[in-house]
Coordinates of C-alpha atoms in Angstrom, one line a residue:
Chain A
M1 CA 104.2 129.3 110.3
P2 CA 107.3 126.8 110.0
D3 CA 107.6 125.3 106.7
F4 CA 109.1 121.8 106.2
S5 CA 108.6 121.4 102.5
L6 CA 111.5 121.9 100.2
T7 CA 111.7 124.7 97.4
P8 CA 112.1 123.5 93.9
E9 CA 115.7 124.7 94.2
Q10 CA 116.3 122.5 97.2
E11 CA 114.7 119.5 95.4
S12 CA 117.0 119.9 92.4
L13 CA 120.2 120.0 94.6
R14 CA 118.9 116.9 96.5
D15 CA 118.1 115.2 93.4
L16 CA 121.6 116.0 92.0
A17 CA 123.1 114.5 95.3
R18 CA 120.7 111.6 95.3
K19 CA 121.5 110.6 91.5
F20 CA 125.2 110.9 92.1
A21 CA 125.1 108.9 95.4
R22 CA 122.9 106.2 94.0
T23 CA 124.7 105.9 90.6
E24 CA 128.4 106.6 91.1
M25 CA 129.0 105.8 94.9
A26 CA 126.5 103.1 95.8
P27 CA 127.7 100.6 93.1
H28 CA 131.3 100.9 94.8
A29 CA 130.6 101.2 98.4
A30 CA 131.0 97.6 99.3
E31 CA 134.2 97.1 97.4
C32 CA 135.9 100.4 98.8
D33 CA 134.9 99.3 102.3
R34 CA 136.3 95.8 101.7
A35 CA 139.6 97.0 100.2
A36 CA 139.8 100.0 102.3
R37 CA 140.1 102.0 98.7
F38 CA 140.2 105.7 98.4
P39 CA 138.1 106.0 95.2
D40 CA 139.8 108.9 93.6
E41 CA 137.9 108.6 90.4
I42 CA 134.3 109.1 92.3
Y43 CA 135.8 112.0 94.3
R44 CA 137.1 113.6 91.2
K45 CA 133.5 113.3 89.5
A46 CA 132.0 114.7 92.9
Y47 CA 134.3 117.8 92.4
D48 CA 133.3 118.2 88.8
L49 CA 129.7 118.3 89.7
G50 CA 130.2 120.9 92.3
L51 CA 129.5 118.5 95.4
M52 CA 132.8 119.1 97.2
N53 CA 133.4 122.5 98.3
L54 CA 129.8 123.2 99.2
N55 CA 130.4 125.8 102.0
V56 CA 133.0 127.9 100.2
P57 CA 131.4 131.2 98.7
A58 CA 130.7 131.2 95.0
E59 CA 133.0 134.2 94.6
Y60 CA 135.9 132.2 95.6
G61 CA 135.0 129.1 93.4
G62 CA 133.0 126.8 96.0
S63 CA 129.3 126.2 95.7
G64 CA 128.3 128.7 98.3
L65 CA 125.5 126.7 99.8
A66 CA 123.8 127.7 102.9
L67 CA 123.9 125.0 106.0
F68 CA 120.3 123.5 105.3
E69 CA 121.2 123.0 101.4
Q70 CA 124.5 121.3 102.5
C71 CA 122.7 119.1 104.9
L72 CA 120.3 117.9 102.0
I73 CA 123.3 117.0 99.9
V74 CA 125.2 115.3 102.7
E75 CA 122.3 113.1 103.8
E76 CA 121.8 111.8 100.2
L77 CA 125.6 111.1 99.7
A78 CA 125.7 109.3 103.2
Y79 CA 122.8 107.2 102.1
A80 CA 125.2 105.5 99.6
C81 CA 128.4 105.4 101.5
G82 CA 129.2 107.0 104.7
G83 CA 132.9 106.8 104.2
M84 CA 132.9 108.5 100.8
T85 CA 130.8 111.1 102.2
T86 CA 133.4 111.9 104.8
S87 CA 136.1 112.5 102.3
V88 CA 133.7 114.4 100.1
I89 CA 132.7 116.9 102.7
A90 CA 136.2 116.9 104.6
N91 CA 137.2 120.2 102.6
C92 CA 134.3 122.0 104.0
L93 CA 135.5 121.2 107.5
A94 CA 139.2 122.1 106.4
L95 CA 138.2 125.4 104.7
E96 CA 135.8 126.6 107.1
P97 CA 138.4 128.2 109.4
I98 CA 139.6 130.4 106.2
I99 CA 136.1 131.3 105.3
L100 CA 135.4 132.4 109.0
G101 CA 138.7 133.8 110.1
G102 CA 140.7 134.6 106.9
S103 CA 141.3 138.1 105.6
P104 CA 139.8 139.0 102.2
E105 CA 143.5 138.7 100.9
Q106 CA 143.7 135.2 102.5
K107 CA 140.5 133.8 101.1
E108 CA 141.7 135.4 97.7
R109 CA 145.0 133.8 98.1
F110 CA 144.1 130.3 99.5
L111 CA 140.3 129.6 98.7
K112 CA 140.4 130.7 94.9
P113 CA 143.1 128.4 93.6
F114 CA 142.1 125.7 96.0
C115 CA 138.6 125.5 94.6
A116 CA 139.7 125.8 90.9
Q117 CA 140.9 122.2 90.8
Y118 CA 140.2 119.0 92.3
Q119 CA 142.2 118.7 95.6
F120 CA 141.9 117.8 99.3
A121 CA 142.4 120.1 102.3
S122 CA 142.6 118.6 105.8
F123 CA 141.5 120.2 109.3
C124 CA 144.3 119.6 111.7
L125 CA 143.2 119.8 115.4
T126 CA 143.2 116.6 117.2
E127 CA 146.5 115.1 118.6
P128 CA 147.6 111.8 120.0
S129 CA 147.6 113.0 123.7
G130 CA 144.2 114.7 123.4
G131 CA 141.2 115.0 121.4
S132 CA 138.2 116.4 123.0
D133 CA 140.4 118.5 125.3
A134 CA 141.6 120.8 122.5
G135 CA 142.7 123.4 124.7
A136 CA 145.7 120.9 125.8
L137 CA 147.2 120.6 122.3
R138 CA 150.9 120.5 122.2
T139 CA 151.8 121.4 118.7
L140 CA 154.2 124.5 119.1
A141 CA 154.2 127.5 117.0
R142 CA 157.4 129.6 117.9
R143 CA 157.8 132.9 116.4
E144 CA 161.0 133.8 114.8
G145 CA 160.9 137.3 113.1
D146 CA 158.0 137.1 110.4
Q147 CA 157.7 133.5 110.5
Y148 CA 156.4 130.8 113.0
V149 CA 158.1 127.4 113.3
L150 CA 155.7 124.6 113.9
N151 CA 156.7 121.4 115.6
G152 CA 154.3 118.7 116.7
E153 CA 151.9 116.0 115.5
K154 CA 148.4 115.6 114.8
C155 CA 146.3 112.4 114.3
F156 CA 143.2 111.0 112.9
I157 CA 143.3 113.7 110.2
T158 CA 140.6 113.0 107.4
N159 CA 142.1 112.9 103.9
A160 CA 145.7 113.8 105.3
P161 CA 147.6 111.5 102.9
H162 CA 146.0 113.2 99.8
A163 CA 145.6 116.7 101.1
S164 CA 147.5 119.6 99.4
L165 CA 146.5 122.0 102.2
Y166 CA 146.2 122.0 106.0
T167 CA 144.5 124.2 108.4
V168 CA 146.6 123.6 111.6
F169 CA 145.9 124.7 115.2
A170 CA 149.1 125.2 117.2
T171 CA 149.8 127.0 120.4
V172 CA 152.1 129.9 120.7
D173 CA 152.5 129.2 124.6
P174 CA 151.1 126.0 125.9
S175 CA 150.8 127.6 129.5
L176 CA 148.2 129.8 128.0
R177 CA 146.0 126.8 127.3
H178 CA 142.9 128.0 124.9
R179 CA 144.3 131.4 124.8
G180 CA 147.5 130.5 123.1
I181 CA 145.9 128.4 120.3
T182 CA 146.6 130.0 116.9
A183 CA 145.4 128.9 113.4
F184 CA 147.7 128.7 110.3
V185 CA 147.2 127.7 106.7
V186 CA 150.0 125.3 105.8
P187 CA 150.5 124.0 102.1
R188 CA 151.5 120.4 102.0
S189 CA 154.5 121.4 99.8
T190 CA 156.0 123.3 102.9
P191 CA 159.3 121.5 103.9
G192 CA 159.0 119.5 107.2
V193 CA 155.1 118.3 106.6
T194 CA 154.8 114.7 106.6
P195 CA 151.6 112.9 106.6
G196 CA 151.4 109.3 108.1
K197 CA 150.5 106.1 106.8
D198 CA 146.7 105.3 106.1
E199 CA 145.0 104.1 109.3
E200 CA 143.2 100.8 109.2
K201 CA 139.7 101.6 110.3
M202 CA 136.5 99.9 111.7
G203 CA 134.4 101.9 109.2
H204 CA 134.6 104.9 106.8
R205 CA 137.1 102.7 104.8
A206 CA 136.7 104.5 101.6
S207 CA 138.0 107.4 103.5
S208 CA 141.5 108.0 104.4
T209 CA 142.9 109.0 107.9
S210 CA 146.4 109.4 109.0
T211 CA 148.6 111.6 111.3
V212 CA 150.4 114.7 110.1
R213 CA 153.8 115.4 111.6
F214 CA 155.1 119.2 111.5
E215 CA 159.1 119.2 112.0
D216 CA 160.4 122.7 111.9
V217 CA 157.7 124.0 109.5
R218 CA 158.1 127.6 108.7
V219 CA 155.0 129.5 108.0
P220 CA 155.0 133.0 107.1
V221 CA 152.9 135.3 109.6
R222 CA 150.7 136.3 106.7
D223 CA 149.5 132.6 106.7
R224 CA 148.3 132.9 110.0
L225 CA 144.4 133.2 110.6
G226 CA 143.4 136.0 112.8
A227 CA 145.8 136.8 115.7
D228 CA 147.7 134.7 118.2
G229 CA 145.4 133.2 120.5
E230 CA 142.4 133.3 118.3
G231 CA 142.5 129.9 117.1
F232 CA 140.5 128.1 119.7
A233 CA 137.6 130.3 119.1
L234 CA 138.0 129.9 115.6
A235 CA 138.0 126.1 115.9
M236 CA 134.9 126.3 118.1
R237 CA 133.0 128.5 115.4
T238 CA 134.1 126.4 112.6
L239 CA 132.7 123.2 114.6
D240 CA 129.6 125.1 115.1
Q241 CA 129.2 125.2 111.4
T242 CA 130.3 121.7 110.3
R243 CA 128.8 119.7 113.2
T244 CA 125.2 119.9 111.8
P245 CA 126.2 118.4 108.5
I246 CA 127.4 115.3 110.5
G247 CA 123.9 115.1 111.8
A248 CA 122.8 114.9 108.2
L249 CA 125.5 112.2 107.4
A250 CA 124.3 110.1 110.4
T251 CA 120.6 110.6 109.2
G252 CA 121.8 109.4 105.7
I253 CA 123.1 106.1 107.2
A254 CA 120.1 105.7 109.3
Q255 CA 117.6 106.1 106.5
A256 CA 119.7 103.4 104.4
A257 CA 119.6 101.1 107.5
L258 CA 115.8 101.6 107.7
D259 CA 115.1 101.0 103.9
H260 CA 117.2 97.9 104.0
A261 CA 115.4 96.4 107.0
A262 CA 111.9 97.2 105.7
A263 CA 112.4 95.9 102.4
Y264 CA 113.9 92.7 103.8
S265 CA 111.0 92.3 106.2
L266 CA 108.5 92.1 103.4
K267 CA 110.4 89.3 101.6
R268 CA 111.9 87.2 104.4
H269 CA 109.3 84.7 105.6
S270 CA 109.1 82.7 109.0
F271 CA 106.4 80.9 110.7
G272 CA 104.5 81.0 107.3
K273 CA 104.5 84.8 106.7
P274 CA 106.5 87.6 105.9
I275 CA 108.4 88.7 109.1
S276 CA 107.0 92.3 108.6
E277 CA 103.7 90.6 109.8
H278 CA 105.3 89.8 113.1
Q279 CA 104.6 92.5 115.8
A280 CA 108.0 92.1 117.0
I281 CA 109.2 93.4 113.6
Q282 CA 106.5 96.1 113.2
I283 CA 107.6 97.6 116.6
R284 CA 111.1 97.6 115.7
L285 CA 110.6 99.3 112.4
A286 CA 108.4 101.8 114.0
N287 CA 111.1 102.6 116.6
M288 CA 113.6 102.8 113.7
V289 CA 111.3 105.4 111.5
Q290 CA 111.0 107.5 114.6
A291 CA 114.7 107.8 115.3
V292 CA 115.2 108.6 111.5
H293 CA 112.6 111.2 111.3
A294 CA 113.5 112.8 114.5
A295 CA 117.2 113.0 113.4
R296 CA 116.3 114.3 110.2
L297 CA 114.2 117.1 111.9
L298 CA 116.5 118.2 114.2
T299 CA 119.3 118.5 111.8
W300 CA 116.9 120.6 109.6
H301 CA 116.1 122.6 112.4
A302 CA 119.7 123.2 113.5
A303 CA 120.7 124.2 109.9
W304 CA 117.8 126.4 109.6
A305 CA 118.7 128.4 113.0
I306 CA 122.4 128.9 111.7
D307 CA 121.2 130.1 108.5
R308 CA 119.0 132.3 110.0
G309 CA 122.1 134.0 111.8
Q310 CA 121.8 132.2 115.2
R311 CA 124.9 130.7 116.6
G312 CA 123.2 127.5 117.0
T313 CA 125.5 125.7 119.2
L314 CA 122.6 124.0 121.3
E315 CA 120.8 123.1 118.3
S316 CA 123.7 121.8 116.4
S317 CA 124.9 119.8 119.2
I318 CA 121.3 118.2 119.9
A319 CA 121.3 117.3 116.1
K320 CA 124.8 115.6 115.8
C321 CA 124.5 113.7 119.0
F322 CA 120.8 112.7 118.4
A323 CA 121.4 111.6 114.8
S324 CA 124.5 109.7 115.4
D325 CA 123.3 107.9 118.5
S326 CA 120.1 107.2 116.3
A327 CA 122.3 105.9 113.3
L328 CA 124.1 103.4 115.5
Q329 CA 120.6 102.4 116.9
V330 CA 119.0 102.0 113.8
A331 CA 121.9 100.1 112.1
D332 CA 121.9 97.8 114.9
E333 CA 118.4 97.3 114.6
A334 CA 118.7 96.6 110.9
I335 CA 121.1 94.0 111.5
Q336 CA 118.8 92.3 114.1
T337 CA 116.1 92.3 111.5
F338 CA 118.3 90.6 109.0
G339 CA 119.2 88.0 111.6
G340 CA 122.2 85.9 110.8
Y341 CA 122.4 87.4 107.3
G342 CA 122.7 90.8 108.8
Y343 CA 126.0 89.8 110.5
M344 CA 127.6 88.5 107.1
K345 CA 129.7 91.0 105.1
E346 CA 127.7 89.9 101.9
Y347 CA 124.8 91.8 103.2
P348 CA 124.8 95.5 103.4
V349 CA 123.8 96.3 106.8
E350 CA 126.8 95.4 109.0
K351 CA 128.8 98.1 107.1
L352 CA 126.2 101.0 108.2
L353 CA 126.7 99.8 112.0
R354 CA 130.6 100.3 111.5
D355 CA 130.0 103.6 109.6
A356 CA 127.5 104.8 112.1
K357 CA 129.8 104.4 114.9
L358 CA 132.5 107.0 113.8
T359 CA 129.5 109.6 113.7
Q360 CA 129.4 109.4 117.6
I361 CA 133.1 110.1 117.8
Y362 CA 134.5 112.5 115.3
E363 CA 133.7 116.3 114.9
G364 CA 133.2 116.4 118.7
A365 CA 132.5 113.2 120.6
N366 CA 129.0 112.9 121.7
E367 CA 130.3 113.1 125.5
I368 CA 131.3 116.7 124.5
Q369 CA 128.2 117.6 122.8
R370 CA 126.3 116.5 125.9
S371 CA 128.5 118.8 128.0
V372 CA 127.9 121.7 125.5
M373 CA 124.1 121.1 125.7
A374 CA 124.2 120.9 129.5
R375 CA 126.2 124.3 129.6
E376 CA 124.0 125.9 127.1
L377 CA 120.8 124.4 129.0
L378 CA 122.1 125.6 132.4
R379 CA 123.1 129.0 131.4
A380 CA 119.4 129.7 130.7
Y381 CA 118.7 128.8 134.4
A382 CA 121.5 130.5 136.0
Chain B
M1 CA 123.1 126.6 64.2
E2 CA 119.8 127.4 65.9
I3 CA 118.5 124.3 67.7
V4 CA 115.1 123.9 69.2
V5 CA 114.7 120.8 71.7
C6 CA 111.4 119.9 72.6
V7 CA 110.9 118.2 76.0
R8 CA 108.1 117.1 78.2
P9 CA 107.7 116.1 82.0
V10 CA 106.8 112.6 82.6
P11 CA 106.4 110.7 86.0
E12 CA 109.7 109.6 87.6
A13 CA 110.2 105.8 86.8
E14 CA 110.0 104.9 90.3
T15 CA 106.5 106.5 90.9
R16 CA 103.6 104.4 92.0
L17 CA 100.9 105.4 89.4
R18 CA 97.3 105.9 90.5
V19 CA 94.5 106.6 88.1
A20 CA 92.6 109.9 88.5
P21 CA 88.9 109.6 89.9
N22 CA 87.8 110.6 86.2
G23 CA 89.3 107.4 85.1
Q24 CA 91.1 109.2 82.2
T25 CA 94.3 110.5 83.3
L26 CA 96.9 110.0 85.8
D27 CA 96.6 111.1 89.4
A28 CA 99.4 113.7 89.4
D29 CA 98.9 114.5 93.1
G30 CA 102.1 113.9 94.9
V31 CA 103.8 112.7 91.4
K32 CA 107.3 113.8 90.9
F33 CA 107.8 114.8 87.3
V34 CA 111.1 114.7 85.6
L35 CA 112.6 115.1 81.9
A36 CA 111.6 112.1 79.8
G37 CA 114.6 109.6 79.3
Y38 CA 114.6 110.1 75.3
D39 CA 114.4 113.7 75.8
E40 CA 117.3 113.8 78.0
S41 CA 118.9 112.1 75.1
A42 CA 117.7 114.8 72.8
V43 CA 119.1 117.5 75.0
E44 CA 122.3 115.9 75.3
Q45 CA 122.4 115.6 71.3
A46 CA 121.6 119.2 71.1
L47 CA 124.3 120.3 73.3
L48 CA 126.8 118.1 71.5
L49 CA 125.7 119.7 68.2
K50 CA 126.1 123.1 69.9
E51 CA 129.7 122.2 71.2
A52 CA 130.6 120.9 67.7
V53 CA 129.4 123.8 65.6
A54 CA 130.5 127.2 66.9
G55 CA 127.9 129.9 67.3
S56 CA 125.0 127.5 68.1
T57 CA 122.3 128.2 70.3
V58 CA 120.1 125.7 72.0
H59 CA 116.3 126.8 72.8
V60 CA 114.3 124.4 74.7
V61 CA 110.6 124.4 74.6
A62 CA 107.9 122.4 76.5
C63 CA 104.1 122.4 76.6
G64 CA 102.2 121.6 79.6
P65 CA 100.9 122.8 83.1
A66 CA 102.7 124.4 86.0
P67 CA 104.8 123.6 88.0
R68 CA 106.1 120.2 86.3
T69 CA 106.7 121.9 82.7
E70 CA 108.7 124.9 84.2
E71 CA 110.7 122.4 86.3
V72 CA 111.8 120.3 83.3
L73 CA 112.8 123.5 81.4
R74 CA 114.8 124.7 84.3
A75 CA 116.5 121.2 84.4
S76 CA 117.2 121.6 80.6
L77 CA 118.9 125.1 81.4
A78 CA 120.9 123.6 84.0
L79 CA 122.2 120.9 81.6
G80 CA 123.4 123.8 79.2
C81 CA 120.4 125.0 77.0
D82 CA 120.6 128.7 76.4
R83 CA 117.1 129.6 76.5
A84 CA 113.7 128.3 77.5
T85 CA 110.0 128.7 76.5
W86 CA 107.0 127.4 78.3
V87 CA 104.1 126.9 76.4
E88 CA 101.5 126.8 79.3
A89 CA 98.5 124.4 78.6
P90 CA 96.4 122.1 80.7
A91 CA 97.7 118.5 81.4
E92 CA 95.0 117.0 79.0
F93 CA 95.9 119.5 76.3
A94 CA 99.7 118.6 76.6
A95 CA 99.1 114.9 76.7
D96 CA 97.6 115.0 73.4
S97 CA 101.0 114.9 71.3
I98 CA 99.4 116.2 68.2
R99 CA 97.9 119.1 69.8
A100 CA 101.1 119.8 71.8
A101 CA 103.1 119.7 68.7
G102 CA 100.6 122.2 67.2
A103 CA 101.1 124.5 70.0
I104 CA 104.7 124.3 69.9
A105 CA 105.0 124.8 66.2
A106 CA 103.1 128.1 66.5
V107 CA 105.8 129.3 68.9
V108 CA 109.0 128.0 67.0
R109 CA 107.6 128.7 63.4
S110 CA 109.3 132.1 62.8
P111 CA 112.0 132.2 62.5
L112 CA 112.4 128.7 61.8
P113 CA 115.4 126.9 63.5
D114 CA 118.0 124.7 61.7
L115 CA 117.1 121.6 63.6
L116 CA 114.2 120.6 65.9
L117 CA 114.9 117.7 68.0
C118 CA 112.8 115.6 70.4
G119 CA 113.1 112.1 72.0
K120 CA 111.6 109.5 69.8
Q121 CA 108.8 109.0 72.3
G122 CA 107.8 110.1 75.7
G123 CA 108.5 108.1 79.0
D124 CA 104.8 107.8 79.7
D125 CA 102.3 107.0 77.2
E126 CA 105.2 106.3 74.5
S127 CA 103.0 107.5 71.7
G128 CA 106.1 108.2 69.6
L129 CA 103.6 110.7 67.7
F130 CA 105.5 114.1 68.5
S131 CA 108.3 114.4 65.9
G132 CA 105.7 113.6 63.0
A133 CA 103.1 115.9 64.3
L134 CA 105.6 118.5 64.6
G135 CA 107.1 118.1 61.0
E136 CA 103.5 118.1 59.6
H137 CA 102.5 121.1 61.6
L138 CA 105.5 123.0 60.4
G139 CA 105.8 121.7 56.9
L140 CA 109.2 120.2 57.3
P141 CA 110.5 116.9 56.8
D142 CA 110.7 114.6 60.0
L143 CA 112.4 111.6 60.7
N144 CA 112.1 109.3 64.1
Y145 CA 114.4 106.8 65.8
V146 CA 117.4 108.5 64.7
T147 CA 120.8 107.9 66.2
D148 CA 124.3 109.4 65.3
L149 CA 123.1 112.5 64.3
R150 CA 125.9 114.8 63.1
W151 CA 126.2 118.1 61.0
D152 CA 128.4 118.0 58.1
A153 CA 129.8 121.5 57.6
G154 CA 131.4 120.5 54.1
T155 CA 128.0 119.6 52.4
S156 CA 125.7 121.7 54.9
R157 CA 123.7 118.6 55.6
F158 CA 122.9 116.5 58.6
R159 CA 124.1 113.1 58.5
F160 CA 122.4 110.5 60.7
Q161 CA 121.3 106.8 61.1
R162 CA 118.0 105.5 61.5
A163 CA 117.3 102.1 63.6
T164 CA 115.0 99.8 61.6
E165 CA 114.2 96.2 62.2
A166 CA 116.5 95.3 59.3
G167 CA 119.4 97.1 60.5
A168 CA 120.4 100.8 60.1
E169 CA 119.7 103.1 57.3
R170 CA 122.0 105.9 56.7
W171 CA 120.7 109.2 56.0
E172 CA 121.6 112.8 55.0
A173 CA 119.4 115.8 54.7
P174 CA 119.4 119.5 54.7
A175 CA 118.3 121.9 57.2
P176 CA 115.6 122.7 58.5
L177 CA 114.6 119.3 59.8
V178 CA 112.7 117.7 62.6
V179 CA 114.3 114.7 64.2
G180 CA 112.9 112.2 66.8
L181 CA 116.1 111.0 68.6
Q182 CA 116.9 107.4 69.6
Q183 CA 120.1 107.8 71.1
A184 CA 122.8 110.7 71.5
W185 CA 126.6 110.0 70.9
N186 CA 126.8 110.1 74.8
D187 CA 125.1 109.2 77.8
P188 CA 123.1 112.3 79.0
R189 CA 125.1 114.6 81.3
T190 CA 124.3 115.4 84.7
A191 CA 123.8 119.0 85.4
K192 CA 126.4 120.6 87.6
L193 CA 125.7 122.3 90.9
P194 CA 126.4 125.8 90.2
N195 CA 124.5 125.4 86.8
I196 CA 121.5 124.2 88.7
L197 CA 121.6 127.4 90.9
K198 CA 122.0 129.6 87.7
S199 CA 119.1 127.8 86.2
R200 CA 116.8 128.7 89.2
K201 CA 117.3 132.3 88.4
A202 CA 117.2 132.3 84.8
T203 CA 114.3 133.6 82.9
V204 CA 111.9 131.0 81.4
A205 CA 109.8 132.7 78.6
K206 CA 106.1 132.0 79.0
V207 CA 103.2 131.8 76.3
H208 CA 99.8 130.5 76.6
A209 CA 99.1 127.6 74.2
D210 CA 96.9 128.7 71.4
P211 CA 93.5 127.1 72.4
S212 CA 92.5 126.9 68.6
V213 CA 94.9 124.1 67.8
P214 CA 92.6 121.2 67.1
P215 CA 92.9 118.2 69.2
G216 CA 94.3 114.9 67.5
A217 CA 91.8 112.7 66.1
G218 CA 92.0 109.8 68.9
Q219 CA 91.4 110.6 72.5
P220 CA 91.9 108.3 75.6
E221 CA 88.7 107.0 76.7
K222 CA 89.9 105.0 79.7
F223 CA 93.2 104.8 81.8
E224 CA 93.7 101.8 83.8
L225 CA 96.7 100.0 85.5
P226 CA 97.8 96.6 84.5
A227 CA 96.1 93.7 86.6
P228 CA 98.4 92.6 89.3
R229 CA 100.6 89.6 88.4
T230 CA 99.4 86.2 89.8
G231 CA 101.8 84.2 91.7
A232 CA 104.2 81.9 90.0
K233 CA 103.6 78.2 90.5
L234 CA 106.3 76.1 91.9
I235 CA 106.7 72.5 90.9
E236 CA 107.9 70.0 93.7
Y237 CA 109.8 67.0 92.4
K238 CA 112.3 64.5 93.2
T239 CA 113.7 63.5 89.9
P240 CA 114.0 65.7 86.6
E241 CA 111.6 63.3 85.0
E242 CA 109.0 63.8 87.7
A243 CA 109.5 67.7 87.1
A244 CA 109.0 67.3 83.4
Q245 CA 106.0 65.1 83.6
K246 CA 104.2 67.5 86.1
L247 CA 105.1 70.7 84.0
V248 CA 103.9 69.0 80.9
R249 CA 100.5 68.1 82.7
I250 CA 100.2 71.8 83.8
L251 CA 100.9 73.2 80.5
R252 CA 98.3 70.8 79.0
E253 CA 95.5 70.9 81.6
E254 CA 95.7 74.0 83.3
A255 CA 97.3 76.4 81.2
K256 CA 96.0 74.7 78.0
V257 CA 99.0 75.8 75.8
L258 CA 99.8 72.2 74.7
P259 CA 97.5 70.0 72.8

């Protein structure tokens, strides 16, 4: 019998995240959004409480949580601020290739010192000329003796200006397409690594995003993850792990939008009664609660499947795609419920729409998620 | 220093309370229980003293039913307490502060710790009886509404203040002592994620509350929620003079609070 109740441990973890989100993050969300401020002091507190390197095994200094527990935490954080959550969980994405593809020696050498102090890592896959078509990436890794020389540029890299470590995907031979892609761990201090200026973004403005340039960056062979040509599969396995928490992040934004809309509908009057008594508003709220509930359950199901050892590609794509589409829809409906006030920056719901939008784009655009779903689905009929 | 800190589970502040069908207790169904606010301060104070006095241990004790009591003990372990004892008792037993203090006293009596701490009052019935009752049961001096509790190693005495309506009293007292705490030096800390995970696996010692501990003298007869507040009255006016006249008339004729 499937069980949808949380264990006391899961409740405690969710309560920790909820308390942190509502007392530390929420009071600063509007200000950080307005000023596009990267709230270092909040991220440091998140690190101190163990909310940052959630997926790193405890033996290497992380929190060692299964995906389901990660999702519980991410939803709570995103309820307070989607942008801050993106920055808090970006280490999970950046470190996952090391967790999945690193040798025990590499894990010891990279993960342990990294997790022992407050710092950021960035996942460097996307390039200016291609995001979804990762097989076409152009950053070149030329072998010279026991080193690789990296040249190229990555873009839309979360936390890049603040990161001390990058996991970088480059090709040893562009003509090999996917089969040439190779993964490396590159400390920021390596000569030739240059993060760009902070991008001005529509949402997630408490997070930081920039390009990273690699100019004749010398990387020793021992910092390569796996063998030449294994990078593409590693990137895909990484995204199979990290896609589901994006569903949770979107669910958190959607839940916040629903809560704002429902509370507002009870206190806003029109035609002599609270607007919650108008059927048009009731139907909207009913649609919103369906979307939020389904997004959460799909996310939980994907996390559950992956935690049971399944690859979960279909499930996680469904969860990420549905939850992010729902977040945009629910945030939009929250604004409509607020009417003119919803469009004003003084009210909290327009930010939710801007934050929700990114969840449809990053960590695999929803077009890609749908291709994945179709591929996985049709495989069963072929 | 051996410190015992006594805590109890109370409904989370945001809970919508309902009265149980018996009319005498809270309906606990679906209610989330948490560490009482002043008890959080007591745990914080115990941990601060532990950090200040080398070799100290903090033993957290709570009396009450499953699962809420075990949960607040685990929450206290996650905050940094060294060990926990659950004195299992029905909710009605534990709701009687004097009886609960008797059951806890039986467990912590030997060997007596140097300090027994609790919050100055619970976050539910706010009876404020527990520290006094615990002192009586153990035959120890007890003081409530304590702030700024410190251990002076030079004189081997506790030094602290007591908030009164007239101001702050300064006190000093030797161990062993029972203290109801108003406030710790710091805001209560938040448990870290790895410590929460560890606390789930920690051992919570369980003993049954001694049923022969007599109840306190008074027992609640009836439990009811406050009547809903009635709507505020909005005075419509064109000039301040008119507003004042209307207000005085209402206060005199309707509210009858003016002659």
